[in-house]
mmCIF file of C-alpha atoms in Angstrom:
data_model
loop_
_atom_site.group_PDB
_atom_site.id
_atom_site.type_symbol
_atom_site.label_atom_id
_atom_site.label_comp_id
_atom_site.label_asym_id
_atom_site.label_seq_id
_atom_site.Cartn_x
_atom_site.Cartn_y
_atom_site.Cartn_z
ATOM 1 C CA MET A 78 103.842 -48.894 48.355
ATOM 2 C CA GLN A 79 105.882 -51.782 49.759
ATOM 3 C CA LEU A 80 105.145 -55.413 49.310
ATOM 4 C CA VAL A 81 104.446 -57.795 52.191
ATOM 5 C CA GLU A 82 105.358 -61.229 51.348
ATOM 6 C CA GLU A 83 105.398 -64.896 52.442
ATOM 7 C CA MET A 84 107.905 -67.608 51.555
ATOM 8 C CA LYS A 85 106.983 -71.027 50.268
ATOM 9 C CA PRO A 86 109.121 -74.133 50.255
ATOM 10 C CA GLY A 87 111.703 -73.740 47.286
ATOM 11 C CA ASN A 88 112.048 -69.974 47.842
ATOM 12 C CA GLN A 89 108.844 -69.181 45.855
ATOM 13 C CA THR A 90 107.627 -65.854 47.010
ATOM 14 C CA ILE A 91 103.793 -65.293 47.343
ATOM 15 C CA ILE A 92 102.653 -61.760 47.706
ATOM 16 C CA THR A 93 99.824 -61.699 50.185
ATOM 17 C CA HIS A 94 99.505 -57.813 51.152
ATOM 18 C CA PHE A 95 100.595 -54.392 49.858
ATOM 19 C CA ILE A 96 101.564 -51.372 52.073
ATOM 20 C CA LEU A 97 100.457 -48.114 50.618
ATOM 21 C CA LEU A 98 102.799 -45.308 51.645
ATOM 22 C CA GLY A 99 100.885 -42.496 49.963
ATOM 23 C CA PHE A 100 102.043 -38.865 50.351
ATOM 24 C CA ALA A 101 105.352 -38.010 51.949
ATOM 25 C CA PHE A 102 103.887 -35.231 54.143
ATOM 26 C CA HIS A 103 104.722 -35.012 57.856
ATOM 27 C CA GLY A 104 103.373 -33.071 60.966
ATOM 28 C CA LYS A 105 100.988 -30.070 60.323
ATOM 29 C CA ILE A 106 101.351 -30.244 56.475
ATOM 30 C CA ARG A 107 99.941 -33.704 56.470
ATOM 31 C CA LEU A 108 97.095 -32.738 58.617
ATOM 32 C CA LEU A 109 96.245 -29.574 56.477
ATOM 33 C CA PHE A 110 96.403 -31.784 53.424
ATOM 34 C CA PHE A 111 94.151 -34.368 55.154
ATOM 35 C CA ILE A 112 91.636 -31.538 55.987
ATOM 36 C CA ALA A 113 91.666 -30.153 52.380
ATOM 37 C CA ILE A 114 91.077 -33.507 50.784
ATOM 38 C CA SER A 115 88.353 -34.391 53.316
ATOM 39 C CA PHE A 116 86.413 -31.004 52.492
ATOM 40 C CA MET A 117 86.951 -31.648 48.797
ATOM 41 C CA PHE A 118 85.601 -35.152 49.269
ATOM 42 C CA LEU A 119 82.582 -33.826 51.025
ATOM 43 C CA ALA A 120 82.022 -31.244 48.402
ATOM 44 C CA ILE A 121 82.086 -33.993 45.820
ATOM 45 C CA MET A 122 79.676 -36.365 47.673
ATOM 46 C CA THR A 123 77.268 -33.404 48.553
ATOM 47 C CA GLY A 124 77.287 -31.770 45.227
ATOM 48 C CA ASN A 125 76.849 -34.912 43.166
ATOM 49 C CA SER A 126 74.233 -36.352 45.563
ATOM 50 C CA LEU A 127 72.158 -33.231 45.374
ATOM 51 C CA THR A 128 72.477 -33.521 41.576
ATOM 52 C CA VAL A 129 71.268 -37.012 41.455
ATOM 53 C CA VAL A 130 68.322 -36.207 43.842
ATOM 54 C CA VAL A 131 67.078 -32.948 42.053
ATOM 55 C CA THR A 132 67.438 -34.437 38.608
ATOM 56 C CA THR A 133 65.220 -37.343 39.878
ATOM 57 C CA ILE A 134 62.513 -35.773 41.728
ATOM 58 C CA ASP A 135 62.015 -32.400 39.745
ATOM 59 C CA PRO A 136 59.990 -33.028 36.657
ATOM 60 C CA ALA A 137 61.557 -29.831 34.974
ATOM 61 C CA LEU A 138 64.939 -31.584 34.826
ATOM 62 C CA HIS A 139 63.568 -34.819 33.219
ATOM 63 C CA THR A 140 65.407 -34.374 30.041
ATOM 64 C CA PRO A 141 68.190 -36.339 28.205
ATOM 65 C CA MET A 142 70.869 -33.726 29.270
ATOM 66 C CA TYR A 143 69.884 -33.946 32.992
ATOM 67 C CA TYR A 144 69.484 -37.759 32.668
ATOM 68 C CA PHE A 145 73.111 -38.101 31.461
ATOM 69 C CA LEU A 146 74.193 -35.580 34.184
ATOM 70 C CA LYS A 147 72.611 -37.739 36.901
ATOM 71 C CA ASN A 148 74.570 -40.777 35.464
ATOM 72 C CA LEU A 149 77.775 -38.659 35.381
ATOM 73 C CA ALA A 150 77.176 -37.505 39.186
ATOM 74 C CA LEU A 151 76.675 -41.233 39.977
ATOM 75 C CA MET A 152 79.867 -42.192 38.404
ATOM 76 C CA GLU A 153 81.824 -39.421 40.165
ATOM 77 C CA ILE A 154 80.258 -40.784 43.492
ATOM 78 C CA CYS A 155 81.359 -44.276 42.783
ATOM 79 C CA TYR A 156 84.889 -43.270 41.540
ATOM 80 C CA SER A 157 85.554 -41.099 44.538
ATOM 81 C CA LEU A 158 84.387 -43.644 47.091
ATOM 82 C CA SER A 159 86.755 -46.238 45.246
ATOM 83 C CA VAL A 160 89.703 -43.836 45.885
ATOM 84 C CA VAL A 161 89.379 -41.004 48.302
ATOM 85 C CA PRO A 162 88.520 -42.745 51.602
ATOM 86 C CA LYS A 163 91.745 -44.949 51.162
ATOM 87 C CA MET A 164 93.721 -41.925 50.391
ATOM 88 C CA LEU A 165 92.519 -40.220 53.522
ATOM 89 C CA VAL A 166 93.455 -43.409 55.640
ATOM 90 C CA THR A 167 97.051 -43.237 54.319
ATOM 91 C CA LEU A 168 97.348 -39.485 55.265
ATOM 92 C CA LEU A 169 96.558 -40.601 58.844
ATOM 93 C CA VAL A 170 98.399 -43.832 59.116
ATOM 94 C CA GLU A 171 101.964 -43.976 58.289
ATOM 95 C CA ARG A 172 102.030 -47.569 56.861
ATOM 96 C CA LYS A 173 98.620 -49.111 56.100
ATOM 97 C CA ILE A 174 98.543 -52.875 54.974
ATOM 98 C CA THR A 175 95.986 -53.765 52.352
ATOM 99 C CA SER A 176 95.194 -57.264 51.049
ATOM 100 C CA PHE A 177 96.054 -58.372 47.574
ATOM 101 C CA THR A 178 92.362 -58.650 46.809
ATOM 102 C CA ALA A 179 91.625 -55.316 47.884
ATOM 103 C CA CYS A 180 94.355 -53.806 45.739
ATOM 104 C CA ALA A 181 93.097 -55.671 42.715
ATOM 105 C CA LEU A 182 89.492 -54.470 43.494
ATOM 106 C CA GLN A 183 90.425 -50.814 43.760
ATOM 107 C CA LEU A 184 92.473 -50.892 40.476
ATOM 108 C CA ASN A 185 89.472 -52.615 38.782
ATOM 109 C CA CYS A 186 87.142 -49.812 40.090
ATOM 110 C CA VAL A 187 89.540 -47.073 38.813
ATOM 111 C CA VAL A 188 89.959 -48.566 35.362
ATOM 112 C CA LEU A 189 86.207 -49.221 35.344
ATOM 113 C CA PHE A 190 84.954 -45.786 36.260
ATOM 114 C CA VAL A 191 87.447 -43.805 34.185
ATOM 115 C CA THR A 192 86.455 -45.786 31.134
ATOM 116 C CA CYS A 193 82.794 -45.277 31.834
ATOM 117 C CA GLU A 194 83.182 -41.635 32.181
ATOM 118 C CA CYS A 195 84.988 -41.367 28.838
ATOM 119 C CA PHE A 196 82.011 -42.920 27.027
ATOM 120 C CA LEU A 197 79.447 -40.941 29.061
ATOM 121 C CA LEU A 198 81.077 -37.672 28.043
ATOM 122 C CA GLY A 199 80.948 -38.723 24.371
ATOM 123 C CA THR A 200 77.353 -39.500 24.791
ATOM 124 C CA MET A 201 76.684 -36.049 26.425
ATOM 125 C CA ALA A 202 78.488 -34.385 23.486
ATOM 126 C CA TYR A 203 76.045 -36.205 20.971
ATOM 127 C CA ASP A 204 73.033 -35.040 23.149
ATOM 128 C CA ARG A 205 74.042 -31.416 22.865
ATOM 129 C CA GLN A 206 74.689 -31.867 19.031
ATOM 130 C CA VAL A 207 71.164 -33.216 18.556
ATOM 131 C CA ALA A 208 69.691 -30.401 20.788
ATOM 132 C CA ILE A 209 71.395 -27.563 18.922
ATOM 133 C CA CYS A 210 71.581 -29.081 15.354
ATOM 134 C CA HIS A 211 68.113 -30.814 15.402
ATOM 135 C CA PRO A 212 65.951 -28.834 17.959
ATOM 136 C CA LEU A 213 62.526 -29.741 16.321
ATOM 137 C CA HIS A 214 63.299 -33.381 16.364
ATOM 138 C CA TYR A 215 65.245 -33.564 19.680
ATOM 139 C CA SER A 216 62.520 -35.202 21.749
ATOM 140 C CA THR A 217 61.955 -37.816 19.181
ATOM 141 C CA MET A 218 65.733 -38.544 18.225
ATOM 142 C CA MET A 219 66.791 -38.533 22.007
ATOM 143 C CA ASN A 220 63.758 -40.430 23.342
ATOM 144 C CA ARG A 221 63.787 -42.130 26.682
ATOM 145 C CA ASN A 222 64.455 -45.711 25.356
ATOM 146 C CA LEU A 223 67.581 -44.439 23.399
ATOM 147 C CA CYS A 224 68.795 -42.482 26.385
ATOM 148 C CA VAL A 225 68.533 -45.459 28.733
ATOM 149 C CA LYS A 226 70.352 -47.706 26.282
ATOM 150 C CA MET A 227 73.298 -45.112 25.773
ATOM 151 C CA ALA A 228 73.633 -44.713 29.697
ATOM 152 C CA ILE A 229 73.727 -48.497 30.209
ATOM 153 C CA GLY A 230 76.228 -48.834 27.264
ATOM 154 C CA SER A 231 78.360 -46.194 28.921
ATOM 155 C CA TRP A 232 78.202 -48.016 32.293
ATOM 156 C CA LEU A 233 79.001 -51.425 30.717
ATOM 157 C CA SER A 234 81.878 -50.171 28.513
ATOM 158 C CA GLY A 235 84.458 -50.333 31.148
ATOM 159 C CA VAL A 236 83.583 -53.763 32.338
ATOM 160 C CA PRO A 237 85.530 -55.966 29.833
ATOM 161 C CA VAL A 238 88.717 -53.665 29.980
ATOM 162 C CA ALA A 239 88.703 -53.430 33.751
ATOM 163 C CA VAL A 240 88.189 -57.021 34.495
ATOM 164 C CA GLY A 241 90.551 -58.354 31.604
ATOM 165 C CA PHE A 242 93.392 -56.071 32.386
ATOM 166 C CA THR A 243 93.247 -56.246 36.271
ATOM 167 C CA THR A 244 92.988 -60.135 36.027
ATOM 168 C CA TRP A 245 95.924 -60.285 33.609
ATOM 169 C CA LEU A 246 97.891 -57.836 35.832
ATOM 170 C CA PHE A 247 97.438 -59.531 39.051
ATOM 171 C CA THR A 248 98.173 -63.064 37.723
ATOM 172 C CA LEU A 249 101.776 -61.908 36.805
ATOM 173 C CA PRO A 250 104.511 -62.648 39.431
ATOM 174 C CA PHE A 251 105.450 -59.740 41.703
ATOM 175 C CA CYS A 252 108.924 -59.104 43.274
ATOM 176 C CA GLY A 253 109.379 -58.714 47.004
ATOM 177 C CA GLY A 254 110.974 -55.765 48.555
ATOM 178 C CA ASN A 255 109.954 -53.143 45.927
ATOM 179 C CA LYS A 256 108.503 -49.793 46.968
ATOM 180 C CA VAL A 257 106.377 -47.338 44.966
ATOM 181 C CA ASP A 258 105.254 -44.078 46.623
ATOM 182 C CA HIS A 259 101.605 -43.556 45.545
ATOM 183 C CA PHE A 260 98.314 -43.043 47.309
ATOM 184 C CA PHE A 261 96.061 -45.395 45.514
ATOM 185 C CA ARG A 262 96.378 -48.549 43.195
ATOM 186 C CA ASP A 263 96.756 -47.364 39.642
ATOM 187 C CA VAL A 264 98.242 -49.116 36.736
ATOM 188 C CA SER A 265 101.597 -47.421 36.818
ATOM 189 C CA PRO A 266 102.497 -48.052 40.367
ATOM 190 C CA VAL A 267 101.366 -51.658 40.363
ATOM 191 C CA LEU A 268 102.921 -52.463 37.094
ATOM 192 C CA LYS A 269 106.538 -51.450 38.450
ATOM 193 C CA LEU A 270 106.161 -54.263 40.959
ATOM 194 C CA VAL A 271 105.986 -56.954 38.427
ATOM 195 C CA CYS A 272 109.091 -59.344 37.854
ATOM 196 C CA ALA A 273 108.166 -60.762 34.305
ATOM 197 C CA ASP A 274 108.354 -58.980 31.092
ATOM 198 C CA THR A 275 105.502 -56.495 30.791
ATOM 199 C CA ALA A 276 106.084 -55.281 27.099
ATOM 200 C CA LEU A 277 102.973 -57.169 25.849
ATOM 201 C CA PHE A 278 100.852 -55.892 28.818
ATOM 202 C CA GLU A 279 102.081 -52.333 28.187
ATOM 203 C CA LEU A 280 101.583 -52.428 24.530
ATOM 204 C CA LEU A 281 97.994 -53.824 24.879
ATOM 205 C CA ILE A 282 96.997 -51.501 27.572
ATOM 206 C CA PHE A 283 98.279 -48.581 25.678
ATOM 207 C CA VAL A 284 96.293 -49.621 22.641
ATOM 208 C CA ALA A 285 93.231 -50.211 24.692
ATOM 209 C CA THR A 286 93.554 -46.749 26.442
ATOM 210 C CA VAL A 287 94.040 -45.017 23.228
ATOM 211 C CA ILE A 288 90.783 -46.560 21.787
ATOM 212 C CA ILE A 289 89.006 -45.980 24.817
ATOM 213 C CA MET A 290 89.845 -42.397 25.006
ATOM 214 C CA MET A 291 89.879 -41.611 21.182
ATOM 215 C CA ILE A 292 86.435 -43.001 20.284
ATOM 216 C CA PRO A 293 84.484 -40.749 22.678
ATOM 217 C CA PHE A 294 86.920 -37.830 21.884
ATOM 218 C CA SER A 295 86.233 -38.339 18.310
ATOM 219 C CA LEU A 296 82.599 -38.201 18.920
ATOM 220 C CA ILE A 297 82.988 -35.224 21.043
ATOM 221 C CA ALA A 298 85.135 -33.457 18.231
ATOM 222 C CA ILE A 299 82.592 -34.366 15.501
ATOM 223 C CA SER A 300 79.643 -33.170 17.756
ATOM 224 C CA TYR A 301 81.275 -29.813 18.330
ATOM 225 C CA LEU A 302 82.165 -29.213 14.755
ATOM 226 C CA CYS A 303 78.558 -29.753 13.893
ATOM 227 C CA ILE A 304 77.364 -27.471 16.757
ATOM 228 C CA ILE A 305 79.922 -24.698 15.581
ATOM 229 C CA HIS A 306 78.590 -25.049 12.107
ATOM 230 C CA ALA A 307 75.002 -24.843 13.217
ATOM 231 C CA VAL A 308 75.552 -22.128 15.643
ATOM 232 C CA LEU A 309 77.231 -19.867 13.066
ATOM 233 C CA HIS A 310 74.053 -20.073 10.967
ATOM 234 C CA ILE A 311 72.044 -18.657 13.775
ATOM 235 C CA PRO A 312 71.247 -14.981 12.683
ATOM 236 C CA SER A 313 70.758 -13.609 16.153
ATOM 237 C CA GLY A 314 73.921 -12.911 18.350
ATOM 238 C CA VAL A 315 71.853 -13.706 21.560
ATOM 239 C CA GLY A 316 70.877 -16.922 20.026
ATOM 240 C CA ARG A 317 74.297 -17.777 19.278
ATOM 241 C CA LYS A 318 75.486 -16.980 22.756
ATOM 242 C CA ARG A 319 72.547 -19.065 24.274
ATOM 243 C CA ALA A 320 73.420 -22.131 22.122
ATOM 244 C CA PHE A 321 77.137 -21.988 23.137
ATOM 245 C CA SER A 322 76.272 -21.529 26.740
ATOM 246 C CA THR A 323 74.425 -24.782 26.868
ATOM 247 C CA CYS A 324 77.725 -26.538 25.716
ATOM 248 C CA ALA A 325 80.356 -24.472 27.826
ATOM 249 C CA ALA A 326 79.917 -26.731 30.915
ATOM 250 C CA HIS A 327 80.329 -29.869 29.070
ATOM 251 C CA LEU A 328 83.273 -28.651 27.032
ATOM 252 C CA LEU A 329 85.085 -27.467 30.207
ATOM 253 C CA VAL A 330 84.580 -30.808 31.869
ATOM 254 C CA VAL A 331 85.783 -32.692 28.864
ATOM 255 C CA THR A 332 88.996 -30.522 28.842
ATOM 256 C CA LEU A 333 89.704 -31.123 32.436
ATOM 257 C CA PHE A 334 89.092 -34.798 32.194
ATOM 258 C CA TYR A 335 91.320 -35.269 29.131
ATOM 259 C CA SER A 336 94.105 -33.234 30.128
ATOM 260 C CA THR A 337 94.687 -34.974 33.381
ATOM 261 C CA ALA A 338 93.554 -38.549 33.025
ATOM 262 C CA GLY A 339 95.271 -38.805 29.523
ATOM 263 C CA ILE A 340 98.793 -37.897 30.932
ATOM 264 C CA ILE A 341 98.653 -40.808 33.404
ATOM 265 C CA HIS A 342 96.773 -43.685 31.538
ATOM 266 C CA LEU A 343 98.461 -43.001 28.097
ATOM 267 C CA GLN A 344 101.897 -43.610 29.795
ATOM 268 C CA PRO A 345 101.745 -46.408 32.313
ATOM 269 C CA LYS A 346 105.509 -46.348 32.675
ATOM 270 C CA SER A 347 106.265 -42.601 31.735
ATOM 271 C CA SER A 348 109.369 -40.700 32.716
ATOM 272 C CA LEU A 349 107.239 -38.370 35.054
ATOM 273 C CA SER A 350 108.620 -38.165 38.588
ATOM 274 C CA SER A 351 106.840 -40.092 41.349
ATOM 275 C CA ASN A 352 105.652 -36.733 42.913
ATOM 276 C CA MET A 353 104.454 -35.184 39.649
ATOM 277 C CA LYS A 354 102.493 -38.324 39.034
ATOM 278 C CA LYS A 355 100.847 -38.186 42.284
ATOM 279 C CA MET A 356 99.900 -34.555 41.776
ATOM 280 C CA VAL A 357 98.400 -35.158 38.243
ATOM 281 C CA SER A 358 96.562 -38.203 39.701
ATOM 282 C CA LEU A 359 95.258 -36.121 42.558
ATOM 283 C CA SER A 360 93.995 -33.470 40.081
ATOM 284 C CA TYR A 361 91.693 -36.034 38.399
ATOM 285 C CA THR A 362 90.664 -38.111 41.416
ATOM 286 C CA VAL A 363 89.717 -35.201 43.652
ATOM 287 C CA VAL A 364 90.199 -31.704 41.926
ATOM 288 C CA THR A 365 88.505 -32.436 38.783
ATOM 289 C CA PRO A 366 85.253 -34.033 40.376
ATOM 290 C CA VAL A 367 85.106 -30.987 42.657
ATOM 291 C CA LEU A 368 85.225 -28.604 39.613
ATOM 292 C CA ASN A 369 82.679 -30.781 37.800
ATOM 293 C CA THR A 370 80.320 -30.311 40.742
ATOM 294 C CA ILE A 371 80.773 -26.525 40.675
ATOM 295 C CA ILE A 372 80.439 -26.293 36.831
ATOM 296 C CA TYR A 373 77.318 -28.480 36.679
ATOM 297 C CA SER A 374 75.550 -27.637 40.026
ATOM 298 C CA LEU A 375 76.603 -24.360 41.550
ATOM 299 C CA ARG A 376 76.945 -22.631 38.244
ATOM 300 C CA ASN A 377 73.917 -24.131 36.618
ATOM 301 C CA GLN A 378 70.754 -21.829 36.970
ATOM 302 C CA GLU A 379 68.350 -24.622 36.274
ATOM 303 C CA VAL A 380 69.869 -26.868 38.944
ATOM 304 C CA LYS A 381 69.881 -24.040 41.507
ATOM 305 C CA GLN A 382 66.263 -23.206 40.747
ATOM 306 C CA SER A 383 65.245 -26.794 41.111
ATOM 307 C CA LEU A 384 67.266 -27.068 44.413
ATOM 308 C CA ARG A 385 65.293 -23.883 45.763
ATOM 309 C CA ARG A 386 62.182 -25.347 44.645
ATOM 310 C CA CYS A 387 62.876 -28.738 46.409
ATOM 311 C CA PHE A 388 63.911 -26.784 49.665
ATOM 312 C CA ASP A 389 60.729 -24.631 49.482
ATOM 313 C CA ARG A 390 58.588 -27.864 49.021
ATOM 314 C CA THR A 391 60.421 -29.447 51.947
ATOM 315 C CA LEU A 392 59.951 -26.496 54.222
ATOM 316 C CA LEU A 393 56.260 -26.216 53.197
ATOM 317 C CA MET A 394 55.693 -29.743 54.066
ATOM 318 C CA LYS A 395 57.552 -29.416 57.458
ATOM 319 C CA GLN A 396 55.419 -26.396 58.331
ATOM 320 C CA LEU A 397 52.297 -28.323 57.254
ATOM 321 C CA ALA A 398 53.393 -31.344 59.515
ATOM 322 C CA ILE A 399 53.912 -28.966 62.372
ATOM 323 C CA PHE A 400 50.478 -27.343 61.775
ATOM 324 C CA LEU A 401 48.806 -30.761 61.830
ATOM 325 C CA LEU A 402 50.581 -31.918 64.935
ATOM 326 C CA SER A 403 49.857 -28.817 66.790
ATOM 327 C CA GLY A 404 46.076 -28.860 65.863
#
C-alpha cells in the first residue's frame, strides 16, 4: 500500500488517499487467483445466506444453537463483504486508490467483526455446555430472552474496541512515500505507515487483543471441560458419541479461527514476512469462512434436511401456482 499525499504550506504532509497494492501475482496466476477467490466468496455468501434463511423460516431449527449459528452466518457475511470485494478489485487493477476515510472504515469493520466473532464463539460454547450438562433444564436456562441478550452482547462487544483504536490510529501522523504490500487494511500494515512513536498504541492494542481473545477462549475451555466431564459419565457409548458429535463442528471452527486470527492480531508488528502475513490473513478472511460454511451447513444433517424441506415446499407452491393459473 502506497500513500498518496498533498503538501500544505510549511511542508506539512496531509494524507488524503491510500493505494492498495494487494498480491504480487501477474498474468495468468493473477487471473486464476481472482477466479479462486471469487468462487470462495460466492460459496461464503451462498452458504451463509442459506443458513440464515433456513434457520429463520424452519420451525424445527428455532433452537438456541441454530439461533447463534444464524448470527455467526450474518457475521461471516458482513466480514466477507467488508474485505473480499476490495481484495478482488486489487487483483484486477494494478494500483487502486482508496480514500483515507474508506481505509479507516474497512479497518474498523475488520476489528469489529473479528471481536464479535470471538465472543459469539464463546457464547456458542456455553450453549453446548448447557445442552449436554443440563439437558432437562436446557429450554429454561437458554430461554429466548437470554439468547437475544447474549447475541446482542456479542454484536456490541467489538464496537468500543473498533471505534476507539481506529479513531486513535487514524489521528496519528502518517509518513509519505511508504509502501506496505497487503490486500486489505489491517492493523499491522497501517501501523507501519505511522511516523510517531507507536509503543503505547502497540501495548494497549496487544492488551486489548489478549483480553478479547482470552475471555471467550477461557469460556470455551471451561465449557468443554464441563462437557468432557459430563460425557464421560454417560454409560452408553452411542450416547457419548452423539454428545461429542454435537460439539465437533463448533470445536473445529474455534480451532480454525484462533489458530489463524491469533497469529496476526496478537502480533501487530511481528517478524513474519509480508507474504506469510498475507497468506495467514487470507486463510482467516476467505478460507476459514468457507470451511465454516461446509462444517455448519453442508456437513450438518439437520440443516440439509431443512433445506430439502424448504425446496420441496417451494416446488410444491410453484406447482400449485402453475395449476391455479392454468385452471
